[in-house]
C-alpha positions in Angstrom: 9.6 -15.4 -3.5 11.0 -15.8 -7.0 9.9 -13.6 -9.8 8.0 -16.2 -11.7 5.9 -17.3 -8.8 5.2 -13.6 -8.0 4.2 -12.8 -11.5 1.9 -15.9 -11.6 0.2 -14.8 -8.4 -0.2 -11.2 -9.8 -1.8 -12.6 -12.9 -4.2 -14.6 -11.0 -5.1 -11.6 -8.9 -5.9 -9.4 -11.9 -8.0 -12.1 -13.5 -10.5 -11.7 -10.6 -13.3 -9.4 -10.9 -12.7 -8.0 -7.5 -9.9 -8.0 -4.9 -11.9 -7.9 -1.7 -15.5 -7.7 -0.5 -16.5 -4.8 1.7 -19.9 -5.3 3.2 -21.7 -7.2 0.3 -19.9 -5.1 -2.4 -17.0 -6.5 -4.5 -14.3 -4.0 -4.6 -11.3 -3.4 -6.7 -8.7 -1.0 -5.2 -6.9 1.6 -7.4 -3.2 2.0 -6.6 -0.9 4.9 -7.4 2.8 4.7 -7.9 4.6 7.0 -5.6 8.2 7.7 -5.0 9.6 5.7 -2.1 10.8 7.7 1.1 11.9 6.2 4.3 12.3 9.6 6.0 15.7 8.6 7.3 14.4 5.6 9.1 15.4 2.0 8.7 12.8 -0.6 8.0 13.1 -2.0 11.6 12.7 1.4 13.1 9.5 2.0 10.9 8.0 -1.3 11.8 8.7 -1.1 15.6 7.9 2.6 16.2 4.6 3.5 17.7 2.2 6.0 15.9 3.2 9.1 17.9 6.9 8.5 17.1 6.2 8.1 13.4 4.0 11.2 13.4 6.9 13.2 14.5 8.7 12.2 11.2 5.8 12.7 8.8 2.2 13.6 9.7 -0.8 12.3 7.9 -1.4 15.9 6.5 1.8 15.4 4.4 0.4 12.3 3.0 -2.9 14.1 1.9 -1.6 14.9 -1.6 -1.8 11.2 -2.5 -5.6 11.3 -1.9 -8.0 11.7 -5.0 -11.0 13.7 -4.1 
């Protein structure tokens, strides 16, 4: 996807009052920038591995710092 098309699509998305509807409630998600980390795996390995194999590399507990409470 070229950069101009991607930028146009993102602009259209941000013009919306919401991104999705959950139940009957329009919702806008809050995203946080994080440093990328592949944990020594290739993209193919990440996409084809099952959950238990991925949990051996990084558990969900390690991801907990990214949650806002």
